[in-house]
PDB file of C-alpha atoms in Angstrom:
ATOM      1  CA  UNK A   1     -14.471 -11.464  11.424  1.00 58.00           C
ATOM      2  CA  UNK A   2     -12.851 -14.812  10.856  1.00 68.00           C
ATOM      3  CA  UNK A   3     -13.093 -17.432  13.582  1.00 74.00           C
ATOM      4  CA  UNK A   4     -10.487 -20.074  14.237  1.00 72.00           C
ATOM      5  CA  UNK A   5     -11.006 -23.540  15.615  1.00 80.00           C
ATOM      6  CA  UNK A   6      -7.657 -23.602  17.415  1.00 83.00           C
ATOM      7  CA  UNK A   7      -4.772 -21.408  18.446  1.00 81.00           C
ATOM      8  CA  UNK A   8      -2.496 -23.303  16.052  1.00 85.00           C
ATOM      9  CA  UNK A   9      -4.771 -22.480  13.124  1.00 84.00           C
ATOM     10  CA  UNK A  10      -4.739 -18.801  14.084  1.00 80.00           C
ATOM     11  CA  UNK A  11      -0.943 -18.822  14.402  1.00 82.00           C
ATOM     12  CA  UNK A  12      -0.584 -20.463  10.978  1.00 85.00           C
ATOM     13  CA  UNK A  13      -2.869 -17.843   9.443  1.00 82.00           C
ATOM     14  CA  UNK A  14      -0.863 -15.085  11.133  1.00 79.00           C
ATOM     15  CA  UNK A  15       2.406 -16.593   9.845  1.00 82.00           C
ATOM     16  CA  UNK A  16       1.016 -16.643   6.292  1.00 81.00           C
ATOM     17  CA  UNK A  17      -0.137 -13.027   6.540  1.00 76.00           C
ATOM     18  CA  UNK A  18       3.122 -11.918   8.125  1.00 75.00           C
ATOM     19  CA  UNK A  19       5.158 -13.628   5.371  1.00 77.00           C
ATOM     20  CA  UNK A  20       3.062 -11.863   2.752  1.00 74.00           C
ATOM     21  CA  UNK A  21       3.534  -8.508   4.499  1.00 69.00           C
ATOM     22  CA  UNK A  22       7.279  -8.934   4.965  1.00 72.00           C
ATOM     23  CA  UNK A  23       7.866 -10.031   1.369  1.00 71.00           C
ATOM     24  CA  UNK A  24       5.671  -7.852  -0.826  1.00 63.00           C
ATOM     25  CA  UNK A  25       5.867  -8.608  -4.530  1.00 60.00           C
ATOM     26  CA  UNK A  26       8.594  -6.624  -6.253  1.00 61.00           C
ATOM     27  CA  UNK A  27       8.003  -4.718  -9.423  1.00 54.00           C
ATOM     28  CA  UNK A  28      10.772  -4.455 -11.951  1.00 57.00           C
ATOM     29  CA  UNK A  29      11.448  -0.960 -13.163  1.00 53.00           C
ATOM     30  CA  UNK A  30      11.110  -0.693 -16.922  1.00 56.00           C
ATOM     31  CA  UNK A  31      12.737   2.176 -18.739  1.00 57.00           C
ATOM     32  CA  UNK A  32      10.504   4.181 -21.063  1.00 54.00           C
ATOM     33  CA  UNK A  33      10.937   2.954 -24.604  1.00 55.00           C
ATOM     34  CA  UNK A  34      11.539   5.042 -27.674  1.00 56.00           C
ATOM     35  CA  UNK A  35       8.408   5.935 -29.648  1.00 52.00           C
ATOM     36  CA  UNK A  36       7.599   3.374 -32.322  1.00 54.00           C
ATOM     37  CA  UNK A  37       6.103   4.432 -35.628  1.00 52.00           C
ATOM     38  CA  UNK A  38       3.917   2.024 -37.548  1.00 52.00           C
ATOM     39  CA  UNK A  39       2.932   2.827 -41.127  1.00 51.00           C
ATOM     40  CA  UNK A  40       0.140   0.965 -42.858  1.00 52.00           C
ATOM     41  CA  UNK A  41       0.762   0.526 -46.584  1.00 55.00           C
ATOM     42  CA  UNK A  42      -2.000   1.323 -49.095  1.00 53.00           C
ATOM     43  CA  UNK A  43      -4.075  -1.562 -50.363  1.00 54.00           C
ATOM     44  CA  UNK A  44      -4.882  -2.333 -53.994  1.00 56.00           C
ATOM     45  CA  UNK A  45      -8.439  -1.111 -53.537  1.00 55.00           C
ATOM     46  CA  UNK A  46      -8.570   2.452 -54.992  1.00 53.00           C
ATOM     47  CA  UNK A  47     -11.271   3.513 -52.516  1.00 54.00           C
ATOM     48  CA  UNK A  48      -9.031   2.973 -49.471  1.00 51.00           C
ATOM     49  CA  UNK A  49      -6.500   5.729 -49.136  1.00 48.00           C
ATOM     50  CA  UNK A  50      -3.089   5.473 -47.577  1.00 47.00           C
ATOM     51  CA  UNK A  51      -3.346   5.912 -43.849  1.00 46.00           C
ATOM     52  CA  UNK A  52      -0.448   6.654 -41.567  1.00 46.00           C
ATOM     53  CA  UNK A  53      -0.856   5.609 -37.977  1.00 46.00           C
ATOM     54  CA  UNK A  54       1.623   6.678 -35.379  1.00 47.00           C
ATOM     55  CA  UNK A  55       1.597   4.594 -32.247  1.00 48.00           C
ATOM     56  CA  UNK A  56       3.561   5.910 -29.287  1.00 48.00           C
ATOM     57  CA  UNK A  57       4.387   3.582 -26.472  1.00 50.00           C
ATOM     58  CA  UNK A  58       4.757   5.327 -23.176  1.00 47.00           C
ATOM     59  CA  UNK A  59       5.644   3.848 -19.838  1.00 50.00           C
ATOM     60  CA  UNK A  60       5.554   6.250 -16.920  1.00 48.00           C
ATOM     61  CA  UNK A  61       8.569   6.611 -14.693  1.00 47.00           C
ATOM     62  CA  UNK A  62       8.679   4.151 -11.847  1.00 56.00           C
ATOM     63  CA  UNK A  63       8.038   6.386  -8.869  1.00 59.00           C
ATOM     64  CA  UNK A  64       6.722   5.153  -5.579  1.00 65.00           C
ATOM     65  CA  UNK A  65       3.504   7.042  -5.003  1.00 69.00           C
ATOM     66  CA  UNK A  66       1.874   4.889  -2.343  1.00 81.00           C
ATOM     67  CA  UNK A  67       2.473   3.980   1.241  1.00 86.00           C
ATOM     68  CA  UNK A  68       1.244   0.463   1.897  1.00 86.00           C
ATOM     69  CA  UNK A  69      -0.617  -1.031   4.828  1.00 87.00           C
ATOM     70  CA  UNK A  70       2.287  -3.213   5.950  1.00 87.00           C
ATOM     71  CA  UNK A  71       4.569  -0.160   6.132  1.00 89.00           C
ATOM     72  CA  UNK A  72       2.153   1.549   8.512  1.00 92.00           C
ATOM     73  CA  UNK A  73       1.844  -1.582  10.653  1.00 90.00           C
ATOM     74  CA  UNK A  74       5.654  -1.878  10.813  1.00 90.00           C
ATOM     75  CA  UNK A  75       6.226   1.720  11.847  1.00 92.00           C
ATOM     76  CA  UNK A  76       3.534   1.564  14.539  1.00 92.00           C
ATOM     77  CA  UNK A  77       4.950  -1.775  15.754  1.00 91.00           C
ATOM     78  CA  UNK A  78       8.336  -0.117  16.246  1.00 91.00           C
ATOM     79  CA  UNK A  79       6.910   2.950  17.964  1.00 92.00           C
ATOM     80  CA  UNK A  80       4.348   1.342  20.278  1.00 91.00           C
ATOM     81  CA  UNK A  81       6.048  -2.011  20.734  1.00 90.00           C
ATOM     82  CA  UNK A  82       3.256  -4.342  19.690  1.00 89.00           C
ATOM     83  CA  UNK A  83       3.313  -7.084  17.086  1.00 86.00           C
ATOM     84  CA  UNK A  84       1.023  -7.360  14.091  1.00 83.00           C
ATOM     85  CA  UNK A  85      -0.392 -10.478  15.753  1.00 84.00           C
ATOM     86  CA  UNK A  86      -1.403  -8.402  18.792  1.00 87.00           C
ATOM     87  CA  UNK A  87      -2.767  -5.693  16.507  1.00 85.00           C
ATOM     88  CA  UNK A  88      -5.071  -8.179  14.781  1.00 85.00           C
ATOM     89  CA  UNK A  89      -6.174  -9.826  18.041  1.00 86.00           C
ATOM     90  CA  UNK A  90      -9.536  -9.149  19.664  1.00 88.00           C
ATOM     91  CA  UNK A  91      -7.982  -7.882  22.910  1.00 89.00           C
ATOM     92  CA  UNK A  92      -9.013  -4.385  23.898  1.00 89.00           C
ATOM     93  CA  UNK A  93      -6.449  -3.108  26.379  1.00 92.00           C
ATOM     94  CA  UNK A  94      -5.475   0.561  26.219  1.00 92.00           C
ATOM     95  CA  UNK A  95      -2.098   0.026  24.537  1.00 91.00           C
ATOM     96  CA  UNK A  96      -3.578  -2.035  21.691  1.00 92.00           C
ATOM     97  CA  UNK A  97      -6.554   0.272  21.241  1.00 93.00           C
ATOM     98  CA  UNK A  98      -4.270   3.301  20.973  1.00 94.00           C
ATOM     99  CA  UNK A  99      -2.067   1.487  18.450  1.00 94.00           C
ATOM    100  CA  UNK A 100      -5.101   0.558  16.341  1.00 93.00           C
ATOM    101  CA  UNK A 101      -6.371   4.146  16.368  1.00 94.00           C
ATOM    102  CA  UNK A 102      -2.933   5.338  15.320  1.00 94.00           C
ATOM    103  CA  UNK A 103      -2.875   2.866  12.428  1.00 94.00           C
ATOM    104  CA  UNK A 104      -6.347   3.939  11.296  1.00 95.00           C
ATOM    105  CA  UNK A 105      -5.348   7.619  11.317  1.00 95.00           C
ATOM    106  CA  UNK A 106      -2.058   7.031   9.482  1.00 94.00           C
ATOM    107  CA  UNK A 107      -3.677   4.767   6.893  1.00 93.00           C
ATOM    108  CA  UNK A 108      -6.528   7.200   6.258  1.00 93.00           C
ATOM    109  CA  UNK A 109      -4.182  10.193   5.907  1.00 91.00           C
ATOM    110  CA  UNK A 110      -1.177   8.630   4.159  1.00 89.00           C
ATOM    111  CA  UNK A 111      -2.925   6.120   1.891  1.00 88.00           C
ATOM    112  CA  UNK A 112      -5.308   7.983  -0.412  1.00 86.00           C
ATOM    113  CA  UNK A 113      -5.594   4.813  -2.500  1.00 87.00           C
ATOM    114  CA  UNK A 114      -7.323   3.060   0.427  1.00 90.00           C
ATOM    115  CA  UNK A 115     -10.908   3.918   1.289  1.00 92.00           C
ATOM    116  CA  UNK A 116     -12.146   3.737   4.868  1.00 93.00           C
ATOM    117  CA  UNK A 117     -13.929   0.512   3.938  1.00 94.00           C
ATOM    118  CA  UNK A 118     -10.686  -0.950   2.536  1.00 93.00           C
ATOM    119  CA  UNK A 119      -8.781   0.005   5.686  1.00 93.00           C
ATOM    120  CA  UNK A 120     -11.536  -1.602   7.731  1.00 93.00           C
ATOM    121  CA  UNK A 121     -11.296  -4.815   5.704  1.00 91.00           C
ATOM    122  CA  UNK A 122      -7.521  -4.919   6.233  1.00 90.00           C
ATOM    123  CA  UNK A 123      -7.986  -4.481   9.983  1.00 90.00           C
ATOM    124  CA  UNK A 124     -11.023  -6.826  10.203  1.00 89.00           C
ATOM    125  CA  UNK A 125     -13.142  -3.899  11.374  1.00 91.00           C
ATOM    126  CA  UNK A 126     -16.070  -1.911  10.037  1.00 93.00           C
ATOM    127  CA  UNK A 127     -15.481   1.342   8.154  1.00 93.00           C
ATOM    128  CA  UNK A 128     -17.277   3.264  10.894  1.00 94.00           C
ATOM    129  CA  UNK A 129     -14.719   2.016  13.417  1.00 93.00           C
ATOM    130  CA  UNK A 130     -11.977   3.374  11.181  1.00 94.00           C
ATOM    131  CA  UNK A 131     -13.833   6.661  10.707  1.00 94.00           C
ATOM    132  CA  UNK A 132     -14.212   7.284  14.449  1.00 94.00           C
ATOM    133  CA  UNK A 133     -10.778   5.897  15.259  1.00 94.00           C
ATOM    134  CA  UNK A 134      -9.113   8.190  12.742  1.00 94.00           C
ATOM    135  CA  UNK A 135     -10.074  11.327  14.686  1.00 93.00           C
ATOM    136  CA  UNK A 136      -8.843   9.840  17.963  1.00 94.00           C
ATOM    137  CA  UNK A 137      -5.659   8.531  16.358  1.00 94.00           C
ATOM    138  CA  UNK A 138      -4.758  11.975  15.058  1.00 94.00           C
ATOM    139  CA  UNK A 139      -4.587  13.149  18.682  1.00 94.00           C
ATOM    140  CA  UNK A 140      -2.073  10.424  19.593  1.00 93.00           C
ATOM    141  CA  UNK A 141       1.274  11.927  20.729  1.00 93.00           C
ATOM    142  CA  UNK A 142       3.249   9.946  18.112  1.00 93.00           C
ATOM    143  CA  UNK A 143       0.930  10.686  15.192  1.00 94.00           C
ATOM    144  CA  UNK A 144       2.712  13.727  13.697  1.00 93.00           C
ATOM    145  CA  UNK A 145       6.166  12.160  13.988  1.00 94.00           C
ATOM    146  CA  UNK A 146       5.080   8.843  12.452  1.00 94.00           C
ATOM    147  CA  UNK A 147       3.244  10.556   9.598  1.00 92.00           C
ATOM    148  CA  UNK A 148       6.329  12.634   8.834  1.00 92.00           C
ATOM    149  CA  UNK A 149       8.509   9.497   8.968  1.00 91.00           C
ATOM    150  CA  UNK A 150       6.234   7.664   6.500  1.00 89.00           C
ATOM    151  CA  UNK A 151       6.220  10.572   4.058  1.00 87.00           C
ATOM    152  CA  UNK A 152      10.006  10.930   4.367  1.00 88.00           C
ATOM    153  CA  UNK A 153      10.419   7.245   3.476  1.00 84.00           C
ATOM    154  CA  UNK A 154       8.422   7.900   0.325  1.00 82.00           C
ATOM    155  CA  UNK A 155      10.597  10.901  -0.558  1.00 82.00           C
ATOM    156  CA  UNK A 156      13.830   8.985   0.158  1.00 82.00           C
ATOM    157  CA  UNK A 157      12.734   6.114  -2.078  1.00 79.00           C
ATOM    158  CA  UNK A 158      11.982   8.506  -4.933  1.00 76.00           C
ATOM    159  CA  UNK A 159      15.278  10.367  -4.430  1.00 78.00           C
ATOM    160  CA  UNK A 160      17.219   7.069  -4.615  1.00 77.00           C
ATOM    161  CA  UNK A 161      15.282   6.087  -7.718  1.00 73.00           C
ATOM    162  CA  UNK A 162      16.069   9.385  -9.453  1.00 74.00           C
ATOM    163  CA  UNK A 163      19.728   9.038  -8.461  1.00 75.00           C
ATOM    164  CA  UNK A 164      19.817   5.641 -10.203  1.00 69.00           C
ATOM    165  CA  UNK A 165      20.256   3.456  -7.143  1.00 61.00           C
ATOM    166  CA  UNK A 166      17.163   1.375  -7.907  1.00 53.00           C
ATOM    167  CA  UNK A 167      14.664   0.623  -5.246  1.00 50.00           C
ATOM    168  CA  UNK A 168      12.820  -2.639  -5.687  1.00 51.00           C
ATOM    169  CA  UNK A 169       9.061  -2.799  -5.403  1.00 48.00           C
ATOM    170  CA  UNK A 170       6.841   0.176  -5.007  1.00 46.00           C
TER     171      UNK A 170
END
């Protein structure tokens, strides 16, 4: 856990983190290119035979397959009414604890690319806290609705992308 020497330092750190969360890096969508064929010509040495090498360049379709940490924080902020600053604070009142448990459960279930240890690092907690909090968070009254909302956002993004509307970063 990081310690701060003053409230101003903590607020500056929060502002930096918040700016990074609100403006994630965007990824430009590249269209798959046509296969390129490269042929190597025979050399003058009679022992080396003519070899034909076919090199195919493939770029997968740009489809959003991940829900990111900042998306989970945002959706819980809207539902519970806390800020990310409050979420990251050391306060332990019931409202904040419930919000943290909800975030742990959503992150563990909707972000297969994040391990429990990675979720713990993002929340400045230990992975065991996330592991125990996940079970409690799944019993939260808003859990099912928020999980469905997150997965619907993913589906909507992919539907827009397939329809040719673009989509920004993913």
